[in-house]
Coordinates of C-alpha atoms in Angstrom, one line a residue:
M1 CA -42.3 -13.8 -38.4
S2 CA -44.3 -16.6 -36.8
Y3 CA -47.0 -17.5 -34.5
V4 CA -45.8 -18.0 -30.8
L5 CA -48.0 -19.2 -28.1
S6 CA -46.8 -18.2 -24.6
A7 CA -48.8 -20.6 -22.4
V8 CA -48.4 -19.6 -18.8
A9 CA -49.1 -21.7 -15.9
W10 CA -52.5 -21.0 -14.2
P11 CA -52.1 -19.7 -10.5
Y12 CA -54.5 -21.6 -8.3
A13 CA -57.1 -19.1 -6.8
N14 CA -56.9 -20.3 -3.2
G15 CA -54.8 -17.3 -2.1
P16 CA -52.6 -14.4 -3.1
R17 CA -49.5 -15.3 -5.1
H18 CA -46.0 -14.8 -3.5
I19 CA -42.8 -14.1 -5.2
G20 CA -41.8 -17.6 -5.7
H21 CA -44.7 -18.3 -7.8
V22 CA -44.1 -15.4 -10.2
A23 CA -40.4 -16.4 -10.4
G24 CA -41.5 -19.6 -12.1
F25 CA -44.3 -18.6 -14.4
G26 CA -44.7 -14.9 -14.3
V27 CA -41.6 -12.9 -15.1
P28 CA -39.8 -15.5 -17.4
S29 CA -42.9 -15.7 -19.6
D30 CA -43.3 -11.9 -19.9
V31 CA -39.6 -11.3 -20.6
F32 CA -40.0 -13.9 -23.4
S33 CA -43.3 -12.7 -24.7
R34 CA -42.2 -9.0 -24.8
Y35 CA -39.0 -9.8 -26.6
M36 CA -40.8 -12.2 -29.1
R37 CA -43.2 -9.1 -29.9
M38 CA -40.3 -6.8 -30.5
S39 CA -38.8 -9.3 -32.7
G40 CA -42.0 -9.1 -34.9
H41 CA -43.6 -12.4 -34.0
D42 CA -47.3 -12.7 -33.6
V43 CA -47.4 -13.5 -29.7
L44 CA -50.5 -14.9 -28.1
M45 CA -49.9 -14.9 -24.1
V46 CA -52.7 -16.6 -22.2
S47 CA -53.6 -17.9 -18.8
G48 CA -56.0 -17.5 -16.0
T49 CA -56.8 -18.6 -12.4
D50 CA -57.4 -22.2 -11.9
E51 CA -60.5 -22.5 -9.7
H52 CA -61.5 -26.1 -9.4
G53 CA -60.4 -28.9 -7.1
T54 CA -60.4 -29.8 -3.4
P55 CA -58.5 -27.0 -1.8
I56 CA -60.9 -24.4 -2.8
L57 CA -63.8 -26.5 -1.9
V58 CA -62.1 -27.2 1.6
Q59 CA -61.2 -23.6 2.3
A60 CA -64.6 -22.2 1.1
D61 CA -66.3 -24.7 3.5
A62 CA -64.0 -23.6 6.5
E63 CA -65.1 -19.9 5.6
G64 CA -68.8 -20.6 5.3
V65 CA -68.9 -19.3 1.6
S66 CA -69.5 -21.0 -1.6
P67 CA -66.5 -22.0 -3.8
R68 CA -67.4 -19.5 -6.4
V69 CA -67.4 -16.5 -3.9
F70 CA -64.1 -17.8 -2.5
A71 CA -62.6 -18.1 -6.1
D72 CA -64.0 -14.6 -7.0
R73 CA -61.9 -13.1 -4.3
Y74 CA -58.7 -14.5 -5.2
N75 CA -59.2 -14.3 -8.9
R76 CA -59.5 -10.5 -8.6
M77 CA -56.5 -10.3 -6.3
I78 CA -54.3 -12.3 -8.6
V79 CA -55.5 -10.3 -11.7
E80 CA -54.5 -7.1 -9.9
D81 CA -51.1 -8.4 -8.7
L82 CA -50.1 -9.7 -12.1
A83 CA -51.1 -6.3 -13.6
S84 CA -49.0 -4.5 -11.2
L85 CA -45.9 -6.6 -12.1
G86 CA -46.6 -5.5 -15.8
L87 CA -47.3 -9.1 -17.2
T88 CA -48.6 -8.6 -20.8
Y89 CA -51.3 -11.2 -21.2
D90 CA -53.4 -11.2 -24.3
L91 CA -56.0 -12.7 -22.0
F92 CA -55.8 -13.7 -18.3
T93 CA -59.1 -15.3 -17.6
R94 CA -60.4 -18.2 -15.3
T95 CA -61.5 -21.8 -15.4
T96 CA -65.0 -21.0 -14.1
T97 CA -66.3 -19.4 -17.5
R98 CA -68.9 -21.3 -19.5
N99 CA -66.6 -21.0 -22.5
H100 CA -63.9 -23.1 -20.5
Y101 CA -66.5 -25.6 -19.4
A102 CA -67.6 -26.2 -23.0
V103 CA -64.0 -26.4 -24.4
A104 CA -63.0 -29.0 -21.6
Q105 CA -66.1 -31.0 -22.2
E106 CA -65.4 -31.1 -26.0
L107 CA -61.8 -32.3 -25.2
F108 CA -63.1 -35.0 -22.9
R109 CA -65.6 -36.1 -25.5
G110 CA -63.0 -36.2 -28.3
V111 CA -60.6 -38.2 -26.2
Q112 CA -63.4 -40.7 -25.2
R113 CA -64.7 -41.0 -28.7
N114 CA -61.3 -42.1 -29.9
G115 CA -61.1 -44.6 -27.2
Y116 CA -58.6 -43.2 -24.9
M117 CA -61.0 -42.6 -22.0
I118 CA -61.9 -45.9 -20.4
E119 CA -64.2 -46.5 -17.5
Q120 CA -62.8 -48.4 -14.4
T121 CA -64.0 -49.3 -10.9
T122 CA -61.4 -48.1 -8.3
K123 CA -61.2 -47.4 -4.6
G124 CA -62.3 -43.9 -3.4
A125 CA -61.4 -42.5 -0.1
I126 CA -64.3 -41.6 2.6
S127 CA -63.9 -39.7 5.7
P128 CA -65.2 -41.9 8.5
S129 CA -66.3 -38.9 10.6
T130 CA -68.1 -36.9 7.9
G131 CA -69.0 -39.4 5.2
R132 CA -67.6 -37.1 2.7
T133 CA -65.4 -38.0 -0.2
L134 CA -61.7 -37.3 0.5
P135 CA -60.0 -36.3 -2.8
D136 CA -56.6 -37.8 -3.6
R137 CA -54.6 -34.6 -3.1
F138 CA -56.0 -34.5 0.6
I139 CA -54.8 -37.8 1.5
E140 CA -51.2 -38.2 2.7
G141 CA -48.7 -41.0 3.5
T142 CA -45.5 -42.7 2.8
C143 CA -44.6 -43.2 -0.9
P144 CA -44.2 -46.9 -1.7
I145 CA -41.5 -46.0 -4.3
C146 CA -39.2 -43.8 -2.7
G147 CA -40.2 -43.7 1.1
Y148 CA -41.0 -40.0 1.2
D149 CA -43.3 -39.6 4.2
S150 CA -45.4 -36.7 3.0
A151 CA -46.5 -38.2 -0.4
R152 CA -50.0 -37.0 -1.6
G153 CA -52.6 -39.5 -2.9
D154 CA -52.2 -38.3 -6.6
Q155 CA -48.4 -37.8 -6.8
C156 CA -45.1 -38.1 -4.8
D157 CA -43.5 -34.6 -4.9
N158 CA -40.3 -36.2 -4.0
C159 CA -39.8 -38.8 -6.8
G160 CA -42.4 -37.2 -9.0
N161 CA -44.3 -40.6 -9.7
Q162 CA -48.0 -40.6 -10.0
L163 CA -49.9 -42.5 -7.1
D164 CA -53.3 -43.5 -6.0
P165 CA -54.4 -43.1 -2.5
T166 CA -54.6 -46.9 -2.0
D167 CA -50.8 -47.0 -2.9
L168 CA -49.8 -45.1 0.2
I169 CA -48.3 -46.7 3.2
N170 CA -50.1 -45.5 6.4
P171 CA -52.6 -43.0 4.4
R172 CA -54.2 -40.3 6.5
S173 CA -56.5 -37.3 5.9
R174 CA -54.6 -34.0 5.6
I175 CA -57.7 -32.3 6.9
N176 CA -58.0 -34.0 10.4
G177 CA -55.4 -36.7 10.4
E178 CA -57.8 -39.6 10.4
T179 CA -57.3 -42.8 8.3
P180 CA -59.5 -43.0 5.5
E181 CA -62.0 -45.7 4.4
F182 CA -61.8 -46.9 0.9
V183 CA -64.9 -47.8 -1.1
E184 CA -65.5 -48.8 -4.7
T185 CA -66.4 -46.0 -7.1
Q186 CA -66.6 -45.6 -11.0
H187 CA -64.1 -43.1 -12.8
F188 CA -62.8 -42.4 -16.2
F189 CA -59.3 -43.1 -16.7
L190 CA -57.0 -41.6 -19.5
D191 CA -55.5 -44.7 -21.2
L192 CA -51.8 -43.5 -20.9
P193 CA -50.3 -46.9 -22.1
A194 CA -52.1 -46.5 -25.3
L195 CA -50.6 -43.2 -25.7
A196 CA -47.2 -43.9 -24.6
G197 CA -45.8 -44.8 -28.0
E198 CA -46.7 -41.3 -29.4
L199 CA -45.7 -39.6 -26.3
S200 CA -42.3 -41.3 -26.5
R201 CA -41.9 -40.2 -30.1
W202 CA -42.7 -36.7 -29.3
L203 CA -40.3 -36.6 -26.6
D204 CA -37.6 -38.1 -28.7
E205 CA -38.2 -35.4 -31.2
R206 CA -38.1 -32.6 -28.6
E207 CA -34.9 -33.9 -27.0
A208 CA -33.4 -33.9 -30.6
T209 CA -33.9 -30.2 -30.8
G210 CA -31.5 -29.7 -28.0
T211 CA -33.6 -26.8 -26.9
W212 CA -35.3 -28.2 -23.7
R213 CA -33.6 -27.6 -20.4
P214 CA -31.7 -30.8 -19.5
N215 CA -33.7 -31.4 -16.3
V216 CA -37.0 -31.0 -17.9
I217 CA -36.3 -33.5 -20.8
R218 CA -34.8 -36.1 -18.3
F219 CA -37.8 -35.8 -15.9
S220 CA -40.3 -36.1 -18.8
K221 CA -38.7 -39.2 -20.3
N222 CA -38.3 -40.8 -17.0
L223 CA -42.2 -40.5 -16.5
L224 CA -42.7 -43.1 -19.4
D225 CA -41.2 -45.8 -17.4
D226 CA -44.4 -46.2 -15.1
L227 CA -47.2 -45.2 -17.5
R228 CA -50.6 -46.6 -16.5
P229 CA -54.2 -45.3 -16.8
R230 CA -54.8 -42.3 -14.8
A231 CA -58.2 -41.2 -13.3
M232 CA -59.5 -38.1 -15.1
T233 CA -62.7 -37.7 -12.9
R234 CA -63.2 -37.2 -9.2
D235 CA -65.9 -37.6 -6.6
L236 CA -66.7 -33.9 -5.9
D237 CA -69.5 -31.5 -6.3
W238 CA -67.3 -28.6 -7.4
G239 CA -65.9 -28.6 -10.8
I240 CA -67.0 -29.3 -14.5
P241 CA -69.7 -31.9 -15.0
V242 CA -68.5 -35.2 -16.7
P243 CA -70.1 -35.5 -20.3
G244 CA -72.5 -38.7 -20.1
W245 CA -72.7 -38.5 -16.2
E246 CA -74.9 -35.4 -16.0
D247 CA -77.1 -37.5 -13.8
Q248 CA -74.4 -37.9 -11.2
P249 CA -73.5 -34.3 -9.7
T250 CA -70.9 -35.5 -7.5
K251 CA -68.8 -36.7 -10.4
R252 CA -66.6 -33.9 -11.9
L253 CA -63.6 -33.7 -14.2
Y254 CA -60.2 -33.9 -12.5
V255 CA -59.1 -30.4 -11.9
W256 CA -55.7 -31.1 -13.7
F257 CA -57.6 -32.5 -16.8
D258 CA -59.4 -29.2 -17.1
A259 CA -56.7 -26.9 -16.0
V260 CA -54.3 -27.6 -18.9
I261 CA -57.1 -27.3 -21.2
G262 CA -57.4 -23.7 -20.1
Y263 CA -54.4 -22.8 -22.6
L264 CA -57.0 -23.7 -25.4
S265 CA -60.0 -22.2 -23.9
A266 CA -58.3 -19.0 -23.1
S267 CA -57.1 -18.9 -26.8
I268 CA -60.7 -19.4 -27.8
E269 CA -62.2 -16.9 -25.5
W270 CA -59.6 -14.3 -26.6
A271 CA -60.5 -14.9 -30.4
R272 CA -64.2 -14.6 -29.5
R273 CA -63.5 -11.2 -27.6
T274 CA -61.5 -9.6 -30.4
G275 CA -64.2 -10.4 -32.9
D276 CA -62.6 -13.2 -35.0
P277 CA -63.9 -16.5 -33.5
D278 CA -61.5 -18.6 -35.4
A279 CA -58.3 -16.4 -34.9
W280 CA -57.0 -18.9 -32.2
R281 CA -56.4 -21.5 -34.9
K282 CA -53.3 -19.7 -36.2
W283 CA -51.6 -20.8 -32.9
W284 CA -53.2 -24.1 -32.5
N285 CA -53.8 -25.9 -36.0
D286 CA -50.6 -24.6 -37.8
P287 CA -47.7 -27.1 -37.5
Q288 CA -45.2 -24.2 -38.1
A289 CA -46.7 -22.2 -35.0
L290 CA -44.5 -22.4 -31.8
S291 CA -45.8 -22.9 -28.2
Y292 CA -43.9 -22.4 -25.0
Y293 CA -45.3 -23.4 -21.7
F294 CA -43.9 -21.7 -18.5
M295 CA -44.2 -23.2 -15.0
G296 CA -42.5 -24.3 -12.0
K297 CA -40.8 -27.8 -11.8
D298 CA -43.7 -29.3 -9.8
N299 CA -46.1 -28.9 -12.8
I300 CA -43.9 -30.7 -15.3
T301 CA -45.8 -34.0 -15.1
F302 CA -48.9 -32.3 -16.3
H303 CA -47.3 -30.4 -19.1
S304 CA -45.0 -33.0 -20.6
Q305 CA -47.2 -36.0 -19.9
I306 CA -51.1 -35.4 -19.2
W307 CA -51.5 -32.4 -21.5
P308 CA -49.6 -33.9 -24.5
A309 CA -51.4 -37.1 -24.0
E310 CA -54.9 -35.4 -23.9
L311 CA -54.0 -33.6 -27.2
I312 CA -52.6 -36.9 -28.8
G313 CA -55.9 -38.7 -27.7
Y314 CA -58.0 -35.8 -29.1
N315 CA -56.0 -35.8 -32.3
G316 CA -56.5 -39.7 -32.7
K317 CA -52.8 -40.2 -32.9
G318 CA -52.2 -43.0 -30.3
D319 CA -52.3 -46.8 -30.7
K320 CA -56.1 -46.9 -31.1
G321 CA -56.1 -44.3 -33.8
G322 CA -59.0 -41.9 -34.2
E323 CA -60.0 -38.7 -35.7
P324 CA -59.7 -35.0 -34.4
G325 CA -62.8 -33.4 -33.0
E326 CA -64.3 -30.1 -34.0
Y327 CA -61.2 -28.2 -33.0
G328 CA -59.2 -29.9 -35.7
E329 CA -55.7 -31.4 -35.0
L330 CA -54.1 -29.5 -32.1
D331 CA -50.5 -28.7 -31.8
L332 CA -48.3 -30.2 -29.1
P333 CA -46.1 -28.0 -27.0
T334 CA -42.8 -26.9 -28.7
E335 CA -41.1 -26.7 -25.3
V336 CA -42.0 -27.0 -21.8
V337 CA -40.0 -24.2 -20.0
S338 CA -39.8 -25.2 -16.3
S339 CA -38.0 -23.2 -13.7
E340 CA -36.7 -24.7 -10.5
F341 CA -37.8 -23.5 -7.0
L342 CA -37.1 -20.1 -5.3
T343 CA -36.6 -20.2 -1.5
M344 CA -36.5 -17.3 0.9
E345 CA -33.7 -16.8 3.3
S346 CA -32.8 -20.5 2.8
R347 CA -36.4 -21.5 3.9
K348 CA -39.0 -23.1 1.8
F349 CA -41.9 -20.7 0.9
S350 CA -44.9 -21.5 3.3
S351 CA -47.9 -19.4 3.5
S352 CA -49.2 -21.3 6.4
R353 CA -45.8 -20.9 8.4
G354 CA -45.4 -17.3 7.4
V355 CA -42.3 -17.9 5.4
V356 CA -43.7 -15.8 2.6
I357 CA -43.8 -12.4 1.0
Y358 CA -46.9 -11.8 -1.3
V359 CA -46.5 -10.0 -4.6
R360 CA -49.0 -7.3 -3.6
D361 CA -47.1 -6.6 -0.3
F362 CA -43.8 -6.6 -2.2
L363 CA -45.0 -4.2 -4.6
E364 CA -46.5 -1.7 -1.9
R365 CA -42.9 -1.2 -0.7
Y366 CA -40.7 -1.7 -3.7
Q367 CA -40.7 -0.9 -7.4
P368 CA -42.0 -3.6 -9.9
D369 CA -38.8 -3.4 -12.0
A370 CA -36.7 -4.1 -8.8
L371 CA -38.5 -7.3 -8.4
R372 CA -38.4 -8.3 -12.0
Y373 CA -34.8 -7.5 -12.1
F374 CA -34.0 -9.8 -9.1
L375 CA -35.9 -12.6 -10.6
S376 CA -34.4 -12.2 -13.9
A377 CA -30.7 -11.9 -12.7
A378 CA -30.8 -14.4 -9.8
G379 CA -34.0 -16.5 -10.4
P380 CA -34.3 -20.2 -10.3
E381 CA -33.9 -20.7 -14.1
S382 CA -32.0 -24.0 -14.0
Q383 CA -31.3 -24.7 -10.3
D384 CA -33.1 -23.9 -7.0
T385 CA -32.0 -20.3 -5.8
D386 CA -32.5 -18.3 -2.7
F387 CA -34.1 -14.9 -2.3
T388 CA -32.5 -12.9 0.6
W389 CA -33.1 -9.3 1.4
A390 CA -29.5 -8.4 1.6
E391 CA -29.0 -9.7 -2.1
F392 CA -32.2 -7.8 -3.1
V393 CA -30.9 -4.4 -1.7
R394 CA -27.4 -5.0 -3.1
R395 CA -28.6 -5.7 -6.6
T396 CA -31.1 -2.8 -6.5
N397 CA -28.5 -0.3 -5.2
D398 CA -25.3 -1.5 -6.9
E399 CA -26.6 -2.5 -10.4
L400 CA -29.9 -0.7 -10.8
V401 CA -29.3 2.5 -9.0
A402 CA -25.5 3.0 -9.4
G403 CA -25.3 1.1 -12.7
W404 CA -28.2 1.7 -15.1
G405 CA -30.1 4.6 -13.2
N406 CA -26.9 6.7 -12.6
L407 CA -25.8 6.4 -16.3
V408 CA -29.2 7.6 -17.5
N409 CA -29.4 10.4 -15.0
R410 CA -25.8 11.8 -15.3
T411 CA -26.0 11.6 -19.2
A412 CA -29.4 13.4 -19.4
N413 CA -28.3 16.0 -16.7
L414 CA -25.3 16.8 -18.9
I415 CA -27.2 17.2 -22.1
H416 CA -29.9 19.2 -20.3
K417 CA -27.4 21.6 -18.8
N418 CA -25.3 22.1 -21.8
F419 CA -27.7 21.7 -24.6
G420 CA -31.3 21.2 -23.6
E421 CA -31.7 18.7 -26.3
I422 CA -30.1 15.8 -27.9
P423 CA -27.2 17.4 -29.8
A424 CA -25.9 16.3 -33.3
A425 CA -22.8 14.4 -33.5
G426 CA -19.6 15.5 -35.3
E427 CA -17.0 13.4 -36.6
L428 CA -16.9 10.0 -34.8
T429 CA -13.6 8.7 -33.3
D430 CA -12.7 5.0 -33.1
D431 CA -13.9 5.0 -29.3
D432 CA -17.3 6.4 -30.4
R433 CA -17.7 3.7 -33.1
E434 CA -16.4 0.9 -30.9
L435 CA -19.1 1.8 -28.3
L436 CA -21.9 2.1 -30.8
A437 CA -20.8 -1.3 -32.2
T438 CA -20.9 -2.9 -28.8
T439 CA -24.4 -1.8 -28.0
A440 CA -25.9 -2.6 -31.4
A441 CA -24.2 -6.1 -31.2
G442 CA -26.1 -6.7 -28.0
F443 CA -29.4 -7.1 -30.0
G444 CA -28.2 -10.4 -31.5
V445 CA -26.6 -11.7 -28.4
V446 CA -29.3 -10.7 -25.8
G447 CA -32.0 -11.7 -28.2
D448 CA -30.6 -15.1 -28.9
L449 CA -30.3 -15.7 -25.1
I450 CA -33.9 -14.8 -24.3
G451 CA -35.2 -16.7 -27.1
A452 CA -33.4 -19.8 -25.8
H453 CA -34.9 -19.1 -22.3
R454 CA -31.5 -18.1 -20.9
M455 CA -32.9 -15.0 -19.1
R456 CA -30.1 -14.7 -16.5
Q457 CA -27.4 -14.7 -19.1
G458 CA -29.4 -12.4 -21.5
L459 CA -29.8 -9.8 -18.8
A460 CA -26.0 -10.2 -17.7
E461 CA -25.3 -9.3 -21.3
A462 CA -27.5 -6.4 -21.4
M463 CA -25.9 -5.0 -18.2
R464 CA -22.5 -5.6 -19.7
A465 CA -23.6 -3.0 -22.4
V466 CA -24.5 -0.7 -19.6
A467 CA -21.1 -1.1 -18.3
S468 CA -19.5 -0.3 -21.4
V469 CA -21.3 2.9 -21.7
N470 CA -20.4 3.8 -18.1
A471 CA -16.8 3.2 -19.0
Y472 CA -17.0 5.2 -22.2
L473 CA -18.6 8.2 -20.3
S474 CA -15.8 8.1 -17.6
D475 CA -13.1 7.8 -20.2
Q476 CA -14.4 10.7 -22.4
A477 CA -15.2 13.0 -19.4
P478 CA -17.6 15.2 -21.4
W479 CA -18.0 17.5 -18.3
K480 CA -14.3 18.6 -18.9
L481 CA -15.0 19.5 -22.6
K482 CA -16.6 23.0 -22.0
D483 CA -14.0 24.5 -24.3
D484 CA -14.7 22.1 -26.9
K485 CA -18.6 22.0 -27.4
D486 CA -18.4 20.1 -30.8
R487 CA -16.6 17.1 -29.1
M488 CA -18.8 17.4 -26.1
A489 CA -22.0 17.3 -28.4
T490 CA -20.6 14.3 -30.1
V491 CA -19.7 12.4 -27.0
L492 CA -23.2 13.1 -25.4
H493 CA -24.9 12.1 -28.7
V494 CA -23.0 8.8 -28.7
A495 CA -23.8 8.2 -25.2
A496 CA -27.5 9.0 -25.7
Q497 CA -27.6 6.6 -28.7
A498 CA -25.9 3.9 -26.7
I499 CA -28.4 4.5 -23.7
S500 CA -31.3 4.1 -26.2
D501 CA -29.9 0.8 -27.4
C502 CA -29.5 -0.4 -23.7
R503 CA -33.1 0.9 -22.9
T504 CA -34.3 -1.5 -25.6
L505 CA -32.2 -4.3 -24.6
L506 CA -33.4 -4.0 -21.1
A507 CA -37.1 -3.3 -22.0
P508 CA -38.1 -7.1 -21.7
F509 CA -36.7 -7.2 -18.1
L510 CA -37.6 -3.7 -17.0
P511 CA -40.5 -2.4 -18.8
F512 CA -41.4 0.4 -16.3
S513 CA -38.1 2.0 -16.3
A514 CA -38.0 1.6 -20.2
Q515 CA -40.8 4.0 -20.5
T516 CA -39.3 6.4 -18.1
V517 CA -35.8 6.4 -19.9
H518 CA -37.7 6.9 -23.2
E519 CA -39.6 10.1 -21.9
I520 CA -36.4 11.4 -20.2
F521 CA -34.6 11.6 -23.5
G522 CA -37.5 13.4 -25.1
G523 CA -39.3 10.4 -26.4
T524 CA -43.2 10.5 -26.8
G525 CA -45.8 7.9 -27.1
V526 CA -45.8 4.3 -25.5
V527 CA -42.8 2.2 -26.2
S528 CA -43.3 -0.3 -23.2
P529 CA -47.1 -1.2 -23.3
M530 CA -48.7 -2.5 -20.2
P531 CA -51.6 -4.8 -19.5
E532 CA -55.2 -3.6 -18.5
I533 CA -57.8 -4.8 -16.1
R534 CA -61.0 -5.0 -17.9
E535 CA -64.4 -5.9 -16.3
V536 CA -66.1 -8.3 -18.8
E537 CA -69.4 -10.3 -19.1
D538 CA -69.2 -14.0 -19.4
L539 CA -69.6 -14.7 -23.3
D540 CA -72.1 -17.3 -22.6
G541 CA -74.3 -15.8 -19.9
G542 CA -72.4 -16.5 -16.8
P543 CA -71.4 -13.9 -14.2
G544 CA -68.9 -11.3 -15.1
Y545 CA -65.3 -11.1 -14.0
P546 CA -61.9 -9.2 -14.4
V547 CA -59.6 -10.1 -17.2
L548 CA -56.2 -9.0 -18.2
M549 CA -55.8 -7.9 -21.9
G550 CA -53.9 -5.2 -23.6
D551 CA -53.2 -3.4 -26.8
Y552 CA -49.5 -4.4 -27.4
T553 CA -49.0 -2.9 -31.0
A554 CA -46.8 -0.3 -29.8
F555 CA -43.7 -2.3 -28.9
P556 CA -40.6 -1.0 -30.7
K557 CA -38.5 -3.1 -33.0
W558 CA -35.7 -5.2 -31.5
E559 CA -33.0 -3.1 -33.2
S560 CA -30.9 0.0 -32.7
V561 CA -33.0 3.1 -33.7
P562 CA -31.3 6.4 -34.2
V563 CA -32.0 8.9 -31.5
T564 CA -33.8 12.1 -32.5
V565 CA -31.5 15.1 -32.8
G566 CA -33.3 17.9 -31.1
A567 CA -35.5 16.1 -28.9
P568 CA -35.8 18.0 -25.7
V569 CA -34.1 16.7 -22.5
G570 CA -35.3 18.3 -19.4
P571 CA -34.1 17.8 -15.7
P572 CA -33.8 14.1 -15.2
V573 CA -35.9 12.3 -12.6
P574 CA -34.7 9.3 -10.5
I575 CA -35.5 6.0 -12.2
F576 CA -34.8 3.7 -9.4
T577 CA -35.3 4.1 -5.5
K578 CA -32.0 3.4 -3.7
L579 CA -32.8 1.3 -0.6
D580 CA -31.4 2.0 2.8
P581 CA -29.5 -1.0 4.3
S582 CA -31.9 -0.8 7.2
V583 CA -34.4 -2.4 4.8
V584 CA -32.8 -5.9 5.4
D585 CA -33.4 -5.9 9.2
E586 CA -36.8 -4.5 8.8
E587 CA -37.8 -7.2 6.3
L588 CA -36.2 -10.1 8.4
A589 CA -37.9 -8.8 11.5
R590 CA -41.1 -8.8 9.7
L591 CA -40.5 -12.3 8.5
D592 CA -39.7 -13.7 12.0
Q593 CA -42.8 -11.9 13.4
E594 CA -45.1 -13.6 10.8
S595 CA -43.5 -17.0 11.1

């Protein structure tokens, strides 16, 4: 048993999340966390909504509301969507809590105290028409490194290099297209060159494990080639005040400096809410603890460079030395688990152009396990992949309904009609023993794959076990054994046991149907815990807000557990909804209409 931190990317609270978002951070992290809990590890899964930065400020201004009111709206919407998808957060919170402010400011002070936060004069962009500051992210131009014509003022999404607005060729405002004016301003910069040696050693150590996805480790190490100090404050009036600059209300911590600190602040908030304020230290101060960070590939920079650099600086481990602050020496990530991008009908997701389907809209029409299944079986684990409605319908009907759902229902129906309960087995044949050995062996195979973040292959192996049970049932044909009830009982007992094994193997991927299958075969109690939305008060006096938490003590063990002879089996209920082929045309028409 070990302590495992599942650090899940913080969705930005400027709108509802679409299925491409949860393909990267949501479903993979939950599959992993469910499996690790079932394997006996102490898992702490944390995240929340990221609510600072320019986009929220600009959109709130456009709507004539405060940034807090705007963030409140989408925080609640995102909490509801992630709960509907069954994501088992120990705490899903937000970055506008007073707890988060305090933790972020302590990290800043610790990094500054150790000499890794340096003050520099730089050029800030001003809108000529309004006189307001134009934050880096809202300036666009041509990248001087790769020539990409839509690079942002903080980073080029094409080549991944960090930029300053003054680096851009032909810079322009993304708000109104005007050319910004640049004026001198003071900011604090994270001294990345002074942290580069320790960052490089850490990445070399991570590469030596052979566990990181090759694209992630390559990209991360390439970032070391162009390290320079990076601004960690911004000219804004929305965000966390900069320690020491309290008299300058338009100076705030850079949103990406504070957002990654959310993993720590959420852990601390969780500990405080559960009555043991120091409990978080088991996941953060123990070198033997493991931490896995889940995100899309556009966030690799901040998790394999900025966040580790902040931690190294706070720990006092860079070239300038230093001492850890009040939180002690904090663990660096064990692994950055980055997914590639999901496209939709061969087009890039774009809310503004209507090329999108939001999680809540999807779940209003289709089952959550159907979405989880598609994203696990065909998601962007190691390369960009495409979501198509035709493939979603095919996988739902051919694999979930005809494969797994039909196996459960026909077995339960045979047991119900002939015995009314799970029958006892007689003497086992070689075929019986072979099937049970196959499904039991799945725990090692599937578990190892999930633990290595190879979700697609893990799910394929679990479905291969389902196929073996289907083949066994067809070969044994228990419906033909009415004159040999003893053999019929043995076959159906073996099938029920194999289905129980498959249910457990599939539970991390398909938690909603796992509970249903458990109950169909006479099981009682919870075997597939779900998150709960709880309304809470800010621990330090701020306004209340919804969080996701849950009691996850009821997870079954990751092993084959004997079925209970005599457990009642009633008439089965459909587990999955078969989709009419017309769904494809309907959804494509809806997509065309919206775009």
